Tab-separated table of C-alpha atoms in Angstrom:
chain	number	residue	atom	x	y	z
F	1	UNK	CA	13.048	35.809	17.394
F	2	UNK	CA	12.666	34.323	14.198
F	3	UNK	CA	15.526	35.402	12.533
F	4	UNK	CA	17.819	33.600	15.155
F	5	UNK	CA	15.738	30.393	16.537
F	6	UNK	CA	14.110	27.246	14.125
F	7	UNK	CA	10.993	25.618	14.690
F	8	UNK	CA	13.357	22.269	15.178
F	9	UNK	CA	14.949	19.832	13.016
F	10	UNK	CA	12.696	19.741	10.445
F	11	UNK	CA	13.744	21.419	7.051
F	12	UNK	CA	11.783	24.975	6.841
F	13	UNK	CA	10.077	26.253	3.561
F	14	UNK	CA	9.968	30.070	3.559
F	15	UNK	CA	6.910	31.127	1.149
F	16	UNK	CA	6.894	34.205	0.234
F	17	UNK	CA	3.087	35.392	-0.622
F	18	UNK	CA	1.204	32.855	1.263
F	19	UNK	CA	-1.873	33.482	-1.390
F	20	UNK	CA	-4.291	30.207	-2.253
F	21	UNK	CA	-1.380	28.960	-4.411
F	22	UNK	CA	1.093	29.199	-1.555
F	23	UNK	CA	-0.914	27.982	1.250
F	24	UNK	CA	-1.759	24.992	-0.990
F	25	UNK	CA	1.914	23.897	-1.507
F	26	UNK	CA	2.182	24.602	2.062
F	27	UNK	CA	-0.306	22.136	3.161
F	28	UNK	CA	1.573	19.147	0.921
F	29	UNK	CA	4.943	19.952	2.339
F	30	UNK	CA	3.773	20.209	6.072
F	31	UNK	CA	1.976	16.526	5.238
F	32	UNK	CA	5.265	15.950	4.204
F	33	UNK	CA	7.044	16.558	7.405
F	34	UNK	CA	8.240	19.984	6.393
F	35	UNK	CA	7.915	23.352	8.385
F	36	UNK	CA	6.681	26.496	6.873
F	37	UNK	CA	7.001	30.133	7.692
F	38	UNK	CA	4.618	32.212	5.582
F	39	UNK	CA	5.296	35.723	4.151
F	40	UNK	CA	2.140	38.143	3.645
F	41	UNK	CA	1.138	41.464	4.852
F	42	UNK	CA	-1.629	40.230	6.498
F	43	UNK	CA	-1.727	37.718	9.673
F	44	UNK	CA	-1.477	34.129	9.134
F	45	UNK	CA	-3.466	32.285	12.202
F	46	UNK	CA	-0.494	29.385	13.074
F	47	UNK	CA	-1.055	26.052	13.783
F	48	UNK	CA	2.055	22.971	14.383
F	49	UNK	CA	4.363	23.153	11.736
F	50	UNK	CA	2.921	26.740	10.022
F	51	UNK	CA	4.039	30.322	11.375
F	52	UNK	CA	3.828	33.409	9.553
F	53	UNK	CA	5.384	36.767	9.536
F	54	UNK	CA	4.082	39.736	8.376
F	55	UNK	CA	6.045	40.899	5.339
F	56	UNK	CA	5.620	43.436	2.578
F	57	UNK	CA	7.749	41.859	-0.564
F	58	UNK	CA	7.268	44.844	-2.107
F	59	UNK	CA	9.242	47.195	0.436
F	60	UNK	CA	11.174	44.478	2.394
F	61	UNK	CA	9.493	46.142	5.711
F	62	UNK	CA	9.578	42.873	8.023
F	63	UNK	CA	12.520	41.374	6.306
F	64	UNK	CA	14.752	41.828	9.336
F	65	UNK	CA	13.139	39.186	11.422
F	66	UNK	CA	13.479	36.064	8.558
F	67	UNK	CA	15.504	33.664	9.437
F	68	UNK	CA	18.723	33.132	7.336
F	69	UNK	CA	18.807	29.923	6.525
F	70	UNK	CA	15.624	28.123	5.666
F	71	UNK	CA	15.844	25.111	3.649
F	72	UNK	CA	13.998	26.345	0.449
F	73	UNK	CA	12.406	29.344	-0.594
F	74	UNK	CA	9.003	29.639	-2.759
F	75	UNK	CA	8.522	32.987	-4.485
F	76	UNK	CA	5.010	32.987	-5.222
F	77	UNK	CA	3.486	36.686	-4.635
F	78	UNK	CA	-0.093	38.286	-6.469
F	79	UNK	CA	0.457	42.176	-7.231
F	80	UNK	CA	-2.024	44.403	-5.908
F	81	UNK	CA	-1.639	46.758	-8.829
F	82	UNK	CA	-0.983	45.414	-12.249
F	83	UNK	CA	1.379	47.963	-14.175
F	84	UNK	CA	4.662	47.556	-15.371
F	85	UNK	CA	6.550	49.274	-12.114
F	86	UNK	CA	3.917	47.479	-9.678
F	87	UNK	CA	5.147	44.273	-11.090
F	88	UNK	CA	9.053	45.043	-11.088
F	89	UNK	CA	9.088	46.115	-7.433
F	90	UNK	CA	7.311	43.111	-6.376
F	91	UNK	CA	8.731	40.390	-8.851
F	92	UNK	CA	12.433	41.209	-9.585
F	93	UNK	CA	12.882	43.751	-6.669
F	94	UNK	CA	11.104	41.729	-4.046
F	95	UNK	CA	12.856	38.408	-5.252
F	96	UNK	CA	16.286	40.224	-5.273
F	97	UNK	CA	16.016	41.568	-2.142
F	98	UNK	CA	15.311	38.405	-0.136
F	99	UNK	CA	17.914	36.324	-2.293
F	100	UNK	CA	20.218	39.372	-0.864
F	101	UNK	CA	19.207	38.474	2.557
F	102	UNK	CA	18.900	34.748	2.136
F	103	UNK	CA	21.437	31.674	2.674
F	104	UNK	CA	18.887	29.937	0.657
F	105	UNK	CA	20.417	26.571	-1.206
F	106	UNK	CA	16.864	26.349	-2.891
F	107	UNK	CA	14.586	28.562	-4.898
F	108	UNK	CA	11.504	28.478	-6.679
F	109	UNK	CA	9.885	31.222	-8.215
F	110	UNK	CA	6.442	30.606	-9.678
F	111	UNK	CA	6.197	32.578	-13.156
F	112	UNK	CA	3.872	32.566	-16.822
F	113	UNK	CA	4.022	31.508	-19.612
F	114	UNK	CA	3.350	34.796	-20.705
F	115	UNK	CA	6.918	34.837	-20.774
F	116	UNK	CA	6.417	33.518	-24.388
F	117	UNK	CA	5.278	35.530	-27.136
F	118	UNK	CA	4.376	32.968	-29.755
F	119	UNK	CA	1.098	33.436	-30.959
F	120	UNK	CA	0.257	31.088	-34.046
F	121	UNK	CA	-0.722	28.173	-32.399
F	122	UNK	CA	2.758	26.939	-31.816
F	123	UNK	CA	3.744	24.468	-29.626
F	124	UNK	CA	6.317	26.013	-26.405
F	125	UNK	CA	7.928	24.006	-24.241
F	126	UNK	CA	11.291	25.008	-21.869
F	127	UNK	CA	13.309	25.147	-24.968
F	128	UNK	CA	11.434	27.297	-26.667
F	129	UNK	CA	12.333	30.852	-27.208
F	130	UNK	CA	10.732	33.400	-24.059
F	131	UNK	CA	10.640	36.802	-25.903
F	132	UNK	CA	7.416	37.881	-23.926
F	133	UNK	CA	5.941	41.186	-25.488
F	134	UNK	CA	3.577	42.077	-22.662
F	135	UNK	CA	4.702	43.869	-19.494
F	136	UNK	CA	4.093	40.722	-17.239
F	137	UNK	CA	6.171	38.507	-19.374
F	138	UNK	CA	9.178	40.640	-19.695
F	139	UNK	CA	9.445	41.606	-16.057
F	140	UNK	CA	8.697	37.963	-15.404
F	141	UNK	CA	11.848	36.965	-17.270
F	142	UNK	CA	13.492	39.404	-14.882
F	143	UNK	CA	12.402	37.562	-11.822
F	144	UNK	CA	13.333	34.414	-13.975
F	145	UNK	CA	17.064	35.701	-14.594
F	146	UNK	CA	17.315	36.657	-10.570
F	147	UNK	CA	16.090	33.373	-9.777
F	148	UNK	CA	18.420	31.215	-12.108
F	149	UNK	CA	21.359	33.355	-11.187
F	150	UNK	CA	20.671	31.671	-7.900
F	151	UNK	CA	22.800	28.296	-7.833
F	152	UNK	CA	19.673	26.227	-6.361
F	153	UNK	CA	16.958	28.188	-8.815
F	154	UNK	CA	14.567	26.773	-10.631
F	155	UNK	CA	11.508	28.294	-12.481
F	156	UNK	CA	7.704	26.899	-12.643
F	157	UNK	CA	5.609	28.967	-15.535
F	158	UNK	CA	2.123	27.999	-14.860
F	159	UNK	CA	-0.958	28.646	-17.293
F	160	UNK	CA	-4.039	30.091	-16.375
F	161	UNK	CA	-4.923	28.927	-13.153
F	162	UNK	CA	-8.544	28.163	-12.591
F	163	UNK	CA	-10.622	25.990	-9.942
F	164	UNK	CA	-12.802	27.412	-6.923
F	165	UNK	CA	-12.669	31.388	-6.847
F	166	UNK	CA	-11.074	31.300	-10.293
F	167	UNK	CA	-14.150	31.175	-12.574
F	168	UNK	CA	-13.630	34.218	-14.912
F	169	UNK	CA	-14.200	31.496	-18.190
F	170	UNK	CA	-17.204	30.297	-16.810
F	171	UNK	CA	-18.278	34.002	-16.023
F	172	UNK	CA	-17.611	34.825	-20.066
F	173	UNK	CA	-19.676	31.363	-20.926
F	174	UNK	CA	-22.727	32.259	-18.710
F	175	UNK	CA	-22.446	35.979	-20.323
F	176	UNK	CA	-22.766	34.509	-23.568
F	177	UNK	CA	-19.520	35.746	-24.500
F	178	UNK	CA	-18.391	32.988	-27.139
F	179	UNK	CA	-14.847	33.137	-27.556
F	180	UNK	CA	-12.189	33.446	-30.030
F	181	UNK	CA	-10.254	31.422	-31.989
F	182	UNK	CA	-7.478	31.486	-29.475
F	183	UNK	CA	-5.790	28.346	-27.988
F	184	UNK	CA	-5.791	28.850	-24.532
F	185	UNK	CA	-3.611	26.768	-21.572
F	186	UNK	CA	-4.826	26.398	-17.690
F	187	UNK	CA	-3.742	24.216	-14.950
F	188	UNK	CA	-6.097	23.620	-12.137
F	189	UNK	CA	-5.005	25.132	-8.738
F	190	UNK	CA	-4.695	22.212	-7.453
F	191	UNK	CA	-2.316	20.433	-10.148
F	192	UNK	CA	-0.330	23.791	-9.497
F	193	UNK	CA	0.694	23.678	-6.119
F	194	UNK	CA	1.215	19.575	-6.735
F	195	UNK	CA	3.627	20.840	-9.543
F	196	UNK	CA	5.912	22.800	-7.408
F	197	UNK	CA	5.315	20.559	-4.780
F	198	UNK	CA	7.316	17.829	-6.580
F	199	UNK	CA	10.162	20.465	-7.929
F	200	UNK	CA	10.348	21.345	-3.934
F	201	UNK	CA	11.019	17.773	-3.383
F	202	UNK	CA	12.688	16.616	-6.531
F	203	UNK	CA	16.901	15.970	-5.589
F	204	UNK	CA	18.517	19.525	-6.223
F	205	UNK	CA	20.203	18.595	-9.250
F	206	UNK	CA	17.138	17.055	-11.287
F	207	UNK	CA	15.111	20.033	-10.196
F	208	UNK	CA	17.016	23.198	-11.547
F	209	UNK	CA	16.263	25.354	-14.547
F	210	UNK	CA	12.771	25.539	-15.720
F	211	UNK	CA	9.450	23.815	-15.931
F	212	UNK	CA	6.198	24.371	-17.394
F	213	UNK	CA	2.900	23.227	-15.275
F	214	UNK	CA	-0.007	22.899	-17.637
F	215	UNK	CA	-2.765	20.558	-18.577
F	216	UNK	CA	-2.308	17.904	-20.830
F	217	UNK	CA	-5.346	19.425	-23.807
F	218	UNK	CA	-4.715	23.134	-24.701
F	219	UNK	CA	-7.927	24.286	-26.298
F	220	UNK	CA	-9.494	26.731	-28.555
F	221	UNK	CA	-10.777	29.172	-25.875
F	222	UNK	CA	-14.232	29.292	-28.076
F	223	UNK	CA	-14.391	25.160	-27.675
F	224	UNK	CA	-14.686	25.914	-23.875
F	225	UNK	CA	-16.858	27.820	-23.423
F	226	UNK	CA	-18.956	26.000	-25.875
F	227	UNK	CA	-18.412	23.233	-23.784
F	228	UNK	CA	-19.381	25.144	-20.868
F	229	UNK	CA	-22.652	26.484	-22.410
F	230	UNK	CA	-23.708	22.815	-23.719
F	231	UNK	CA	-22.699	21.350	-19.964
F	232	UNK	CA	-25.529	24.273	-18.116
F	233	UNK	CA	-28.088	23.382	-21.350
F	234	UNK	CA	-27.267	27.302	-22.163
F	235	UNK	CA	-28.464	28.111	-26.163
F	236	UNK	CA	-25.256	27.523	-28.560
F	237	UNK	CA	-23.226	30.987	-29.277
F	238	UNK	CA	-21.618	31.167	-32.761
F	239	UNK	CA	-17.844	32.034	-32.002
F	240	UNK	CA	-15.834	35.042	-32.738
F	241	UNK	CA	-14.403	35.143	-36.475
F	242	UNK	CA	-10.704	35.516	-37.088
F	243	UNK	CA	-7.339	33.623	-37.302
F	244	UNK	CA	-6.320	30.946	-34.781
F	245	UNK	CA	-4.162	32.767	-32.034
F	246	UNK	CA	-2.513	32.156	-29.339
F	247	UNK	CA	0.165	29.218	-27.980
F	248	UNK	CA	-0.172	25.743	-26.609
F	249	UNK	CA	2.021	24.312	-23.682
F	250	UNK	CA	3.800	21.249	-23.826
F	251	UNK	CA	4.417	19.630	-20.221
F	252	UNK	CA	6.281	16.925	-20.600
F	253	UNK	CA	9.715	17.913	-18.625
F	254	UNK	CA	7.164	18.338	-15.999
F	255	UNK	CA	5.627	14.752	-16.092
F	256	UNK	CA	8.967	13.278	-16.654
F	257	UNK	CA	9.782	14.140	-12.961
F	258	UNK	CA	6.348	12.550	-11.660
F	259	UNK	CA	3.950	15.049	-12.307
F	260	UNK	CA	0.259	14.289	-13.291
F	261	UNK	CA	-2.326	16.302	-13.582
F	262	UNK	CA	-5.568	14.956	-11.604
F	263	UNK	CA	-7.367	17.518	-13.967
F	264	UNK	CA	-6.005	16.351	-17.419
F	265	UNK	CA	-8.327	18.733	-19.531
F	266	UNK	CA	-10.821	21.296	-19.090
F	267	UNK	CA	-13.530	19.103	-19.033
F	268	UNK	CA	-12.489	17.490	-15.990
F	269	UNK	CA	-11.726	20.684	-14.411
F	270	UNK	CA	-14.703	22.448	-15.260
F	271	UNK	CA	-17.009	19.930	-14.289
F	272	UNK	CA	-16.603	20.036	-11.050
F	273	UNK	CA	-17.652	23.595	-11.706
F	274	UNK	CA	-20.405	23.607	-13.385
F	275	UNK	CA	-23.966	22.340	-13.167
F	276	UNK	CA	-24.861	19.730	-15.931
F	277	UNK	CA	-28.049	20.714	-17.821
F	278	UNK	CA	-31.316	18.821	-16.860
């Protein structure tokens, strides 16, 4: 059984919600010599090095067969349902009820920086104040305060994630929605599961608190789509009137531990995205 035998020497990740962003860190760290058991409800076809167990976080039905002392554990999960309790049960509950379970000496919980409620254009980084006013962001800081409680936790609040399957700003460009005066943050999906990647790997003691995993060029969401629109030779939309909103993410803890981003702006994202006009 799981719980009592290891794949062999090799140190074991346990990801729990083996989604695109957790299958994508755990392709780096099995290239890395890693193993990796992954957590979902649904079956996860194994291969050398990759297992998976059929989990629900949100329950902790399957949790009896985990083994007790993997290595490191990545808390990435997606809610099904997004409400307030939806998102407690899976975030704080689900990450408290493994730690409970756990002889983990590592822990990473991916989070948001919707955990911040700044919304003048202001510059965040990890010292910045986290008073999130949404739902997400305060039971977010939950998970967060679970997580750091943990001697070996650390924290990665990513941005909006886009790349393949993730196209919802391109859907608003083609729409001919233009935007609003809003800075907006992403990190390609990619750049993402590199970022907690490199916490994973990082010595224990440089890797503990938290980290923010963004793109180097926060932009005016109108500016993007713009972009977008000029990029598919789409007719120019006049952007939404109002006052500049919204935050912009500093990631420089993040690079100072290796990170950097292959998609340094939304341009370099989103071209691989798009069709240029003719």
């Amino acid at each position: 059984m799981l719980a009592s035998a290891r794949m062999d020497s090799a140190p074991l990740l346990l990801v729990a919600g083996f989604g695109d962003l957790g299958a994508r860190v755990a392709e780096r760290r099995l290239a890395g010599g890693a193993h990796v058991l992954g957590l979902r409800r649904r079956e996860i076809t194994p291969r050398p090095g990759l297992r998976g167990l059929r989990v629900d976080l949100a329950t902790g039905a399957g949790m009896d067969r985990l083994p007790r002392r993997p290595e490191a554990l990545l808390y990435c999960p997606a809610p099904d349902v997004r409400d307030e309790a939806a998102y407690r049960t899976l975030y704080r509950d689900g990450l408290r009820r493994l730690l409970d379970r756990l002889e983990v000496p590592r822990v990473l919980l991916v989070s948001s920086t919707a955990v911040y409620a700044q919304d003048a254009g202001e510059w965040v980084d990890e010292d910045s104040p986290a008073l999130a006013s949404s739902f997400n962001g305060r039971v977010l800081l939950e998970a967060e305060t679970e997580a750091l409680l943990h001697r070996g936790g650390s924290v990665l609040r990513l941005s909006g994630l886009y790349g393949p399957g993730r196209e919802a700003m391109l859907r608003r460009a083609r729409a001919g929605q233009a935007g609003a005066q809003r800075w907006s943050n992403r990190v390609h999906i990619d750049d993402a599961a590199a970022a907690a990647d490199i916490v994973l790997a990082a010595p224990l003691d440089q890797a503990l608190g938290s980290w923010l995993g963004s793109d180097d060029c926060p932009a005016l969401e109108c500016d993007v789509q713009a972009w977008i629109r000029a990029r598919e030779d789409l007719p120019a939309i006049t952007p939404d009137a109002g006052p500049e909103q919204g935050r912009r993410v500093a990631n420089g803890r993040l690079r100072g531990l290796g990170w950097s981003p292959d998609y340094a702006d939304f341009r370099a994202g989103y071209a691989a995205l798009t069709e240029p006009g003719v």
